[in-house]
mmCIF file of C-alpha atoms in Angstrom:
data_model
loop_
_atom_site.group_PDB
_atom_site.id
_atom_site.type_symbol
_atom_site.label_atom_id
_atom_site.label_comp_id
_atom_site.label_asym_id
_atom_site.label_seq_id
_atom_site.Cartn_x
_atom_site.Cartn_y
_atom_site.Cartn_z
ATOM 1 C CA MET A 31 -15.417 14.434 -41.638
ATOM 2 C CA ALA A 32 -19.341 13.961 -41.700
ATOM 3 C CA LEU A 33 -20.248 17.906 -41.195
ATOM 4 C CA ARG A 34 -17.980 18.675 -43.858
ATOM 5 C CA GLU A 35 -19.714 16.114 -46.596
ATOM 6 C CA ALA A 36 -22.918 17.329 -45.620
ATOM 7 C CA GLY A 37 -21.771 20.952 -46.456
ATOM 8 C CA VAL A 38 -21.792 22.579 -43.079
ATOM 9 C CA PRO A 39 -18.450 25.378 -43.068
ATOM 10 C CA VAL A 40 -16.213 23.443 -40.466
ATOM 11 C CA THR A 41 -12.853 24.873 -39.495
ATOM 12 C CA GLU A 42 -10.781 21.776 -38.301
ATOM 13 C CA PHE A 43 -7.841 22.538 -35.630
ATOM 14 C CA ARG A 44 -4.907 19.383 -35.424
ATOM 15 C CA ALA A 45 -3.041 19.381 -32.372
ATOM 16 C CA ALA A 46 -0.432 16.939 -30.804
ATOM 17 C CA VAL A 47 -0.638 16.325 -26.833
ATOM 18 C CA ILE A 48 -3.697 18.455 -25.221
ATOM 19 C CA VAL A 49 -2.769 19.152 -21.763
ATOM 20 C CA GLY A 50 -5.679 18.942 -19.722
ATOM 21 C CA SER A 51 -7.720 16.458 -17.767
ATOM 22 C CA GLY A 52 -9.868 14.074 -20.020
ATOM 23 C CA SER A 53 -6.891 14.354 -23.132
ATOM 24 C CA LEU A 54 -6.024 10.672 -23.293
ATOM 25 C CA SER A 55 -2.061 11.233 -24.352
ATOM 26 C CA PHE A 56 -1.906 13.544 -21.251
ATOM 27 C CA GLU A 57 -4.061 11.356 -18.899
ATOM 28 C CA MET A 58 -1.207 7.930 -20.285
ATOM 29 C CA ILE A 59 1.848 10.601 -19.252
ATOM 30 C CA ARG A 60 0.098 11.557 -15.941
ATOM 31 C CA TYR A 61 -0.454 8.110 -14.453
ATOM 32 C CA LEU A 62 2.874 6.405 -15.787
ATOM 33 C CA THR A 63 4.520 9.517 -14.257
ATOM 34 C CA GLU A 64 2.924 9.402 -10.720
ATOM 35 C CA ARG A 65 2.898 5.594 -10.306
ATOM 36 C CA LEU A 66 6.233 4.757 -11.487
ATOM 37 C CA PRO A 67 9.255 6.126 -9.854
ATOM 38 C CA VAL A 68 12.070 4.211 -12.561
ATOM 39 C CA MET A 69 10.193 3.609 -15.902
ATOM 40 C CA ILE A 70 11.562 1.475 -18.509
ATOM 41 C CA CYS A 71 10.565 3.342 -22.128
ATOM 42 C CA PRO A 72 10.084 2.263 -25.976
ATOM 43 C CA ARG A 73 12.076 4.482 -28.107
ATOM 44 C CA TRP A 74 8.914 6.568 -28.538
ATOM 45 C CA VAL A 75 9.755 8.578 -25.279
ATOM 46 C CA PHE A 76 12.366 10.570 -27.855
ATOM 47 C CA THR A 77 9.793 11.926 -29.967
ATOM 48 C CA ARG A 78 9.281 15.540 -30.270
ATOM 49 C CA VAL A 79 5.821 16.794 -30.222
ATOM 50 C CA GLN A 80 4.151 20.035 -29.640
ATOM 51 C CA PRO A 81 1.940 20.017 -26.861
ATOM 52 C CA ILE A 82 -0.501 22.627 -26.631
ATOM 53 C CA ALA A 83 -2.370 24.047 -23.511
ATOM 54 C CA ILE A 84 -6.533 23.107 -22.993
ATOM 55 C CA GLN A 85 -6.798 26.425 -22.458
ATOM 56 C CA ASN A 86 -5.300 27.412 -25.800
ATOM 57 C CA VAL A 87 -7.421 25.040 -27.720
ATOM 58 C CA LEU A 88 -10.093 26.327 -26.246
ATOM 59 C CA ASP A 89 -9.191 29.959 -27.410
ATOM 60 C CA TYR A 90 -8.488 28.692 -30.586
ATOM 61 C CA LEU A 91 -12.099 27.308 -30.799
ATOM 62 C CA ILE A 92 -14.026 30.302 -29.814
ATOM 63 C CA ALA A 93 -11.657 32.859 -32.111
ATOM 64 C CA ALA A 94 -12.826 30.203 -34.998
ATOM 65 C CA LEU A 95 -16.518 31.104 -34.257
ATOM 66 C CA GLU A 96 -15.760 34.841 -35.031
ATOM 67 C CA SER A 97 -13.583 34.142 -38.033
ATOM 68 C CA PRO A 98 -15.638 33.187 -40.922
ATOM 69 C CA GLU A 99 -12.815 32.884 -43.123
ATOM 70 C CA THR A 100 -11.339 30.155 -41.316
ATOM 71 C CA ALA A 101 -14.443 27.853 -42.355
ATOM 72 C CA GLY A 102 -13.469 25.017 -44.501
ATOM 73 C CA ARG A 103 -9.338 25.254 -43.186
ATOM 74 C CA ILE A 104 -7.433 22.469 -41.285
ATOM 75 C CA LEU A 105 -5.213 24.530 -38.964
ATOM 76 C CA GLU A 106 -2.040 22.665 -36.963
ATOM 77 C CA ILE A 107 -2.091 24.620 -33.477
ATOM 78 C CA GLY A 108 0.577 23.744 -31.011
ATOM 79 C CA GLY A 109 2.132 25.465 -27.342
ATOM 80 C CA ARG A 110 5.290 27.510 -27.253
ATOM 81 C CA ASP A 111 7.415 24.227 -26.232
ATOM 82 C CA ILE A 112 8.692 21.218 -28.574
ATOM 83 C CA LEU A 113 9.521 18.483 -26.275
ATOM 84 C CA THR A 114 9.746 14.862 -26.241
ATOM 85 C CA TYR A 115 7.663 12.471 -24.356
ATOM 86 C CA ALA A 116 10.104 12.164 -21.981
ATOM 87 C CA GLU A 117 10.952 15.686 -21.224
ATOM 88 C CA MET A 118 6.896 16.186 -21.174
ATOM 89 C CA MET A 119 6.927 13.469 -18.264
ATOM 90 C CA THR A 120 10.015 14.224 -16.196
ATOM 91 C CA GLY A 121 8.282 18.044 -16.375
ATOM 92 C CA TYR A 122 4.830 17.153 -15.202
ATOM 93 C CA ALA A 123 7.122 14.943 -12.317
ATOM 94 C CA ARG A 124 9.067 18.217 -11.434
ATOM 95 C CA ALA A 125 5.521 20.168 -11.350
ATOM 96 C CA ARG A 126 4.047 17.593 -8.446
ATOM 97 C CA GLY A 127 7.391 17.390 -6.564
ATOM 98 C CA LEU A 128 8.120 13.654 -7.676
ATOM 99 C CA LYS A 129 11.248 12.504 -8.725
ATOM 100 C CA ARG A 130 11.379 10.502 -11.699
ATOM 101 C CA TRP A 131 14.378 8.166 -13.751
ATOM 102 C CA LEU A 132 13.482 7.228 -17.164
ATOM 103 C CA ILE A 133 15.445 4.343 -18.853
ATOM 104 C CA ALA A 134 14.957 3.564 -22.766
ATOM 105 C CA VAL A 135 14.895 0.081 -24.139
ATOM 106 C CA PRO A 136 14.731 -1.005 -27.512
ATOM 107 C CA VAL A 137 12.472 -4.107 -27.442
ATOM 108 C CA LEU A 138 8.997 -2.764 -26.504
ATOM 109 C CA THR A 139 6.627 -2.955 -29.023
ATOM 110 C CA PRO A 140 3.393 -1.114 -29.664
ATOM 111 C CA ARG A 141 1.440 -4.286 -28.491
ATOM 112 C CA LEU A 142 3.788 -5.013 -25.088
ATOM 113 C CA SER A 143 3.673 -1.039 -24.787
ATOM 114 C CA SER A 144 -0.173 -1.184 -24.361
ATOM 115 C CA TYR A 145 0.037 -3.951 -22.307
ATOM 116 C CA TRP A 146 2.353 -2.341 -19.955
ATOM 117 C CA VAL A 147 0.380 1.150 -19.887
ATOM 118 C CA HIS A 148 -3.068 -1.152 -19.546
ATOM 119 C CA LEU A 149 -1.603 -2.490 -16.251
ATOM 120 C CA ILE A 150 -0.287 0.718 -14.808
ATOM 121 C CA THR A 151 -3.399 2.674 -15.866
ATOM 122 C CA PRO A 152 -7.133 2.613 -16.376
ATOM 123 C CA ILE A 153 -6.533 3.122 -19.989
ATOM 124 C CA PRO A 154 -7.412 -0.325 -21.524
ATOM 125 C CA ALA A 155 -4.973 -2.328 -24.114
ATOM 126 C CA ARG A 156 -7.438 -1.982 -27.008
ATOM 127 C CA ILE A 157 -7.546 1.753 -26.696
ATOM 128 C CA ALA A 158 -3.690 2.173 -25.457
ATOM 129 C CA GLN A 159 -1.944 0.673 -28.476
ATOM 130 C CA PRO A 160 -3.395 2.477 -31.374
ATOM 131 C CA LEU A 161 -2.891 5.378 -29.132
ATOM 132 C CA ILE A 162 1.242 4.133 -28.688
ATOM 133 C CA ARG A 163 1.718 3.333 -32.365
ATOM 134 C CA GLY A 164 0.907 6.933 -32.981
ATOM 135 C CA LEU A 165 3.592 7.957 -30.476
ATOM 136 C CA GLY A 166 6.333 6.949 -33.020
ATOM 137 C CA ASN A 167 5.562 10.135 -34.859
ATOM 138 C CA GLU A 168 6.407 13.771 -34.879
ATOM 139 C CA VAL A 169 3.673 16.000 -34.383
ATOM 140 C CA ILE A 170 4.682 19.423 -34.693
ATOM 141 C CA VAL A 171 3.124 22.580 -35.915
ATOM 142 C CA ARG A 172 4.790 23.360 -39.675
ATOM 143 C CA ASP A 173 1.966 25.513 -41.006
ATOM 144 C CA GLU A 174 1.870 28.570 -39.668
ATOM 145 C CA THR A 175 -1.657 29.829 -40.616
ATOM 146 C CA ALA A 176 -2.990 29.394 -37.606
ATOM 147 C CA ARG A 177 -0.595 32.164 -35.820
ATOM 148 C CA GLN A 178 -1.469 34.233 -38.840
ATOM 149 C CA PHE A 179 -5.050 34.155 -38.258
ATOM 150 C CA PHE A 180 -5.199 34.286 -34.575
ATOM 151 C CA PRO A 181 -1.704 36.080 -34.064
ATOM 152 C CA ALA A 182 -3.682 37.464 -29.991
ATOM 153 C CA ILE A 183 -3.447 34.278 -28.675
ATOM 154 C CA ALA A 184 -1.089 33.941 -25.860
ATOM 155 C CA LEU A 185 0.595 30.950 -26.249
ATOM 156 C CA LEU A 186 1.621 28.839 -22.912
ATOM 157 C CA ASP A 187 4.636 26.925 -22.462
ATOM 158 C CA TYR A 188 4.421 23.320 -21.119
ATOM 159 C CA GLU A 189 5.201 24.148 -17.407
ATOM 160 C CA THR A 190 2.361 26.592 -17.107
ATOM 161 C CA ALA A 191 -0.196 24.160 -18.954
ATOM 162 C CA VAL A 192 0.986 21.353 -16.454
ATOM 163 C CA HIS A 193 0.445 24.065 -13.442
ATOM 164 C CA GLN A 194 -2.930 25.403 -14.516
ATOM 165 C CA ALA A 195 -4.263 21.280 -15.286
ATOM 166 C CA LEU A 196 -2.986 20.533 -11.905
ATOM 167 C CA LYS A 197 -4.625 23.495 -10.374
ATOM 168 C CA GLN A 198 -7.854 22.908 -12.658
ATOM 169 C CA MET A 199 -8.448 19.163 -11.221
ATOM 170 C CA GLU A 200 -7.381 20.476 -8.009
ATOM 171 C CA THR A 201 -10.153 23.088 -7.996
ATOM 172 C CA ARG A 202 -12.853 20.518 -9.628
ATOM 173 C CA GLY A 203 -12.050 18.385 -6.481
ATOM 174 C CA VAL A 204 -13.795 15.183 -6.730
ATOM 175 C CA GLU A 205 -16.025 15.696 -9.863
ATOM 176 C CA THR A 206 -14.133 13.953 -12.417
ATOM 177 C CA ALA A 207 -15.007 12.808 -16.364
ATOM 178 C CA TRP A 208 -12.195 10.472 -17.514
ATOM 179 C CA SER A 209 -13.454 7.072 -15.733
ATOM 180 C CA ASP A 210 -12.756 3.237 -16.390
ATOM 181 C CA ALA A 211 -14.666 0.584 -13.770
ATOM 182 C CA LEU A 212 -11.931 -1.692 -11.878
ATOM 183 C CA ILE A 213 -14.430 -3.601 -9.728
ATOM 184 C CA SER A 214 -18.002 -3.508 -9.930
ATOM 185 C CA SER A 215 -21.486 -5.611 -8.761
ATOM 186 C CA GLN A 216 -25.051 -5.108 -9.561
ATOM 187 C CA GLY A 217 -28.036 -6.191 -7.621
ATOM 188 C CA ASN A 218 -30.000 -4.732 -4.769
ATOM 189 C CA LYS A 219 -27.419 -6.496 -2.241
ATOM 190 C CA SER A 220 -25.348 -3.711 -1.196
ATOM 191 C CA PRO A 221 -24.042 -2.837 -4.879
ATOM 192 C CA VAL A 222 -20.023 -1.957 -4.747
ATOM 193 C CA ALA A 223 -18.157 0.055 -7.507
ATOM 194 C CA LEU A 224 -14.605 0.870 -7.382
ATOM 195 C CA LEU A 225 -13.525 3.126 -10.275
ATOM 196 C CA THR A 226 -10.425 5.212 -11.376
ATOM 197 C CA SER A 227 -10.712 8.572 -12.953
ATOM 198 C CA GLU A 228 -8.255 11.285 -13.742
ATOM 199 C CA GLY A 229 -5.792 10.041 -10.998
ATOM 200 C CA MET A 230 -8.624 9.359 -8.672
ATOM 201 C CA ILE A 231 -9.470 6.341 -7.050
ATOM 202 C CA MET A 232 -13.260 5.918 -5.995
ATOM 203 C CA GLU A 233 -14.727 3.093 -4.135
ATOM 204 C CA ARG A 234 -18.801 3.592 -4.390
ATOM 205 C CA ARG A 235 -21.332 2.017 -2.092
ATOM 206 C CA GLN A 236 -25.267 2.526 -2.309
ATOM 207 C CA ARG A 237 -28.231 0.535 -0.329
ATOM 208 C CA THR A 238 -31.726 1.564 -0.599
ATOM 209 C CA VAL A 239 -33.721 2.771 2.688
ATOM 210 C CA THR A 240 -36.996 2.723 3.776
ATOM 211 C CA ALA A 241 -36.835 6.359 5.260
ATOM 212 C CA PRO A 242 -37.085 9.873 4.004
ATOM 213 C CA ALA A 243 -34.233 11.538 2.877
ATOM 214 C CA ASP A 244 -34.186 13.632 5.669
ATOM 215 C CA ALA A 245 -33.887 11.024 8.233
ATOM 216 C CA VAL A 246 -30.947 9.039 6.238
ATOM 217 C CA TYR A 247 -29.302 12.696 5.917
ATOM 218 C CA ARG A 248 -29.462 13.303 10.229
ATOM 219 C CA SER A 249 -27.570 10.357 10.143
ATOM 220 C CA PHE A 250 -24.887 10.211 8.390
ATOM 221 C CA ALA A 251 -24.323 14.071 9.231
ATOM 222 C CA GLY A 252 -24.115 12.715 13.020
ATOM 223 C CA LEU A 253 -21.002 10.709 12.864
ATOM 224 C CA GLY A 254 -17.918 11.472 14.863
ATOM 225 C CA GLY A 255 -17.256 13.060 18.045
ATOM 226 C CA LYS A 256 -18.881 11.827 20.992
ATOM 227 C CA ARG A 257 -21.149 9.312 19.176
ATOM 228 C CA GLY A 258 -18.238 7.792 17.085
ATOM 229 C CA TRP A 259 -18.432 5.876 13.786
ATOM 230 C CA LEU A 260 -20.680 3.552 13.858
ATOM 231 C CA TYR A 261 -18.840 0.519 12.810
ATOM 232 C CA MET A 262 -15.471 -0.563 14.459
ATOM 233 C CA ASP A 263 -15.219 2.625 16.249
ATOM 234 C CA TRP A 264 -11.772 1.209 17.415
ATOM 235 C CA ALA A 265 -10.614 1.448 14.289
ATOM 236 C CA TRP A 266 -11.070 4.981 13.638
ATOM 237 C CA LYS A 267 -9.552 6.122 17.009
ATOM 238 C CA LEU A 268 -6.714 3.555 15.932
ATOM 239 C CA ARG A 269 -5.895 5.226 12.990
ATOM 240 C CA GLY A 270 -6.421 8.815 15.086
ATOM 241 C CA MET A 271 -3.434 7.438 16.914
ATOM 242 C CA THR A 272 -1.336 6.482 14.528
ATOM 243 C CA ASP A 273 -1.790 9.864 12.734
ATOM 244 C CA ARG A 274 -0.996 11.516 15.928
ATOM 245 C CA LEU A 275 2.257 9.598 16.105
ATOM 246 C CA CYS A 276 2.981 10.950 12.685
ATOM 247 C CA GLY A 277 3.061 14.232 13.533
ATOM 248 C CA GLY A 278 -0.862 14.791 12.190
ATOM 249 C CA VAL A 279 -3.835 15.852 13.623
ATOM 250 C CA GLY A 280 -5.354 12.381 14.813
ATOM 251 C CA MET A 281 -9.221 12.715 16.449
ATOM 252 C CA ARG A 282 -8.551 14.822 19.421
ATOM 253 C CA ARG A 283 -10.756 17.564 17.920
ATOM 254 C CA GLY A 284 -13.843 16.257 17.420
ATOM 255 C CA ARG A 285 -16.683 17.995 16.386
ATOM 256 C CA ARG A 286 -18.217 21.307 16.847
ATOM 257 C CA ASP A 287 -21.693 20.738 17.061
ATOM 258 C CA PRO A 288 -23.418 16.841 17.719
ATOM 259 C CA ASP A 289 -26.011 17.278 14.964
ATOM 260 C CA ASP A 290 -25.075 20.533 12.961
ATOM 261 C CA LEU A 291 -22.506 20.964 10.008
ATOM 262 C CA ARG A 292 -21.127 23.807 8.619
ATOM 263 C CA VAL A 293 -18.607 23.984 5.552
ATOM 264 C CA GLY A 294 -15.006 24.231 7.398
ATOM 265 C CA ASP A 295 -15.539 22.409 10.284
ATOM 266 C CA ALA A 296 -13.473 20.142 11.600
ATOM 267 C CA LEU A 297 -14.732 16.448 12.135
ATOM 268 C CA ASP A 298 -12.165 14.522 13.874
ATOM 269 C CA PHE A 299 -9.297 13.883 11.454
ATOM 270 C CA TRP A 300 -11.943 15.166 8.627
ATOM 271 C CA ARG A 301 -12.452 18.547 7.238
ATOM 272 C CA VAL A 302 -16.222 19.442 6.418
ATOM 273 C CA GLU A 303 -16.057 20.714 2.612
ATOM 274 C CA VAL A 304 -19.436 20.783 1.457
ATOM 275 C CA VAL A 305 -22.734 20.291 2.793
ATOM 276 C CA GLU A 306 -26.416 20.580 1.570
ATOM 277 C CA PRO A 307 -29.069 20.091 3.950
ATOM 278 C CA GLY A 308 -31.138 16.992 3.820
ATOM 279 C CA ARG A 309 -28.703 16.047 0.811
ATOM 280 C CA LEU A 310 -25.172 15.582 0.847
ATOM 281 C CA VAL A 311 -22.104 15.762 3.120
ATOM 282 C CA ARG A 312 -18.409 15.567 1.608
ATOM 283 C CA LEU A 313 -15.639 15.192 4.287
ATOM 284 C CA ARG A 314 -11.730 15.701 3.600
ATOM 285 C CA ALA A 315 -9.363 14.560 4.931
ATOM 286 C CA GLU A 316 -6.465 15.439 7.139
ATOM 287 C CA MET A 317 -4.709 12.999 8.412
ATOM 288 C CA LYS A 318 -1.672 11.818 6.868
ATOM 289 C CA VAL A 319 -1.263 10.004 4.066
ATOM 290 C CA PRO A 320 0.323 9.932 0.556
ATOM 291 C CA GLY A 321 -1.730 11.414 -1.052
ATOM 292 C CA ARG A 322 -5.331 13.593 -0.969
ATOM 293 C CA ALA A 323 -8.966 11.839 0.607
ATOM 294 C CA TRP A 324 -12.216 12.457 0.740
ATOM 295 C CA LEU A 325 -15.524 10.703 2.067
ATOM 296 C CA GLU A 326 -18.939 11.708 0.617
ATOM 297 C CA PHE A 327 -22.784 10.603 1.794
ATOM 298 C CA ARG A 328 -25.552 11.673 -0.271
ATOM 299 C CA ALA A 329 -29.357 10.930 0.889
ATOM 300 C CA LEU A 330 -31.041 10.796 -2.683
ATOM 301 C CA PRO A 331 -35.171 10.742 -2.615
ATOM 302 C CA GLN A 332 -36.125 7.796 -5.121
ATOM 303 C CA PRO A 333 -39.823 7.822 -6.831
ATOM 304 C CA ASP A 334 -41.223 4.983 -4.517
ATOM 305 C CA GLY A 335 -40.627 7.076 -1.437
ATOM 306 C CA GLN A 336 -37.722 5.127 -0.568
ATOM 307 C CA THR A 337 -34.053 7.201 0.048
ATOM 308 C CA LEU A 338 -30.725 5.541 -1.984
ATOM 309 C CA LEU A 339 -27.873 6.297 0.322
ATOM 310 C CA SER A 340 -24.902 6.013 -1.563
ATOM 311 C CA GLN A 341 -21.420 6.676 0.526
ATOM 312 C CA THR A 342 -17.945 7.002 -1.974
ATOM 313 C CA SER A 343 -14.426 7.111 -0.757
ATOM 314 C CA PHE A 344 -12.020 9.276 -2.522
ATOM 315 C CA PHE A 345 -8.494 9.015 -2.851
ATOM 316 C CA GLU A 346 -6.035 10.613 -5.114
ATOM 317 C CA PRO A 347 -2.554 8.789 -4.783
ATOM 318 C CA LYS A 348 0.780 10.764 -4.919
ATOM 319 C CA GLY A 349 3.180 8.742 -6.586
ATOM 320 C CA LEU A 350 3.900 4.866 -6.105
ATOM 321 C CA LEU A 351 3.846 5.441 -2.233
ATOM 322 C CA GLY A 352 0.245 6.832 -2.625
ATOM 323 C CA LEU A 353 -0.802 4.083 -4.441
ATOM 324 C CA LEU A 354 0.881 1.329 -2.620
ATOM 325 C CA TYR A 355 -1.043 2.634 0.502
ATOM 326 C CA TRP A 356 -4.524 2.167 -0.916
ATOM 327 C CA TYR A 357 -4.296 -1.129 -1.806
ATOM 328 C CA VAL A 358 -2.092 -2.772 1.146
ATOM 329 C CA LEU A 359 -4.841 -0.818 2.914
ATOM 330 C CA TYR A 360 -8.077 -1.260 0.705
ATOM 331 C CA PRO A 361 -9.320 -4.937 3.001
ATOM 332 C CA MET A 362 -9.352 -3.160 6.210
ATOM 333 C CA HIS A 363 -10.660 -0.402 4.425
ATOM 334 C CA SER A 364 -13.363 -2.151 2.484
ATOM 335 C CA LEU A 365 -14.517 -4.095 5.861
ATOM 336 C CA ILE A 366 -15.107 -0.552 7.599
ATOM 337 C CA PHE A 367 -17.108 1.215 4.938
ATOM 338 C CA SER A 368 -19.128 -1.954 3.944
ATOM 339 C CA GLY A 369 -20.029 -2.199 7.909
ATOM 340 C CA LEU A 370 -20.713 1.566 7.988
ATOM 341 C CA ILE A 371 -23.223 1.756 5.668
ATOM 342 C CA ARG A 372 -24.813 -0.747 6.877
ATOM 343 C CA ARG A 373 -25.096 0.495 9.979
ATOM 344 C CA ILE A 374 -26.052 3.997 9.044
ATOM 345 C CA ALA A 375 -29.237 1.915 6.900
ATOM 346 C CA LEU A 376 -29.727 0.094 10.136
ATOM 347 C CA GLN A 377 -29.280 3.380 12.302
ATOM 348 C CA VAL A 378 -32.365 4.976 10.028
ATOM 349 C CA SER A 379 -34.565 1.932 9.700
ATOM 350 C CA LEU A 380 -34.646 1.681 13.680
ATOM 351 C CA THR A 381 -35.367 5.494 14.411
ATOM 352 C CA GLY A 382 -37.389 6.251 11.119
#
């Protein structure tokens, strides 16, 4: 609106639900579907909309740059399918291999619905409420001008759009954008942050170490194998034994080299996913868990010659079982990971 009032040539695209990570409506659908096997839903779940893949939105934006005749126009865009929100939820569930049941009730007001969304997802109630108020209105393309201007754009169906969104999130791994702080603390003593982002739960711990980054890196890059895990090593071994009993890999694999790490190396029940010598190690869990998990260490040089040691655990729960798994085990994980970062920092301080 500001650009238009300033006299800048503007092409405005209007869409319903954009299927892709970071889209607020899609994130709400995704979180609710992932976390609730049975959903008590208000009447808006039967509202029809025309979702569009984020890829097609980008196609329209790029095409508009080469079409000056669209300047000053408002164009409605949508994908191939017209669906209800209920159908989008069940479609997402199929793509994720989940079974979901929806029960519609007539009594959930937008305010009550927003509190429910706030409880189940990271979306705050103050943002969810106006969003939910709008979900009662059909958003379907009724003006086909956009298709007339850009007939070459191949619109994707909803199922394909969901699969592309999931593939994109998997490719990006733990690099995420949509976030909401659940727990945080500030200060110089063991700051901790627990965040959720695009379905990913992240717990980050940081400590400042009086040592160069290379020394800090060598300490966390040497974890596992015969050296063990510095803190509560018996708990790591117990987790490995439990995994073996469940048919997983356990901790029998150890590590290829006591000091060197390469991408693709097995490291106990982890797989080395990323290595940046002197700076970063990211491990992907290969034990049996209801979701996907990573553990990342970073050594970040500071201007005063010290190093910021950052330790982050990531968990992408699958369904309600995955979410319960995280919160049931969180006290133990918190204890282990708090102790681990302390021991790494202490080891570096003692060895230099």
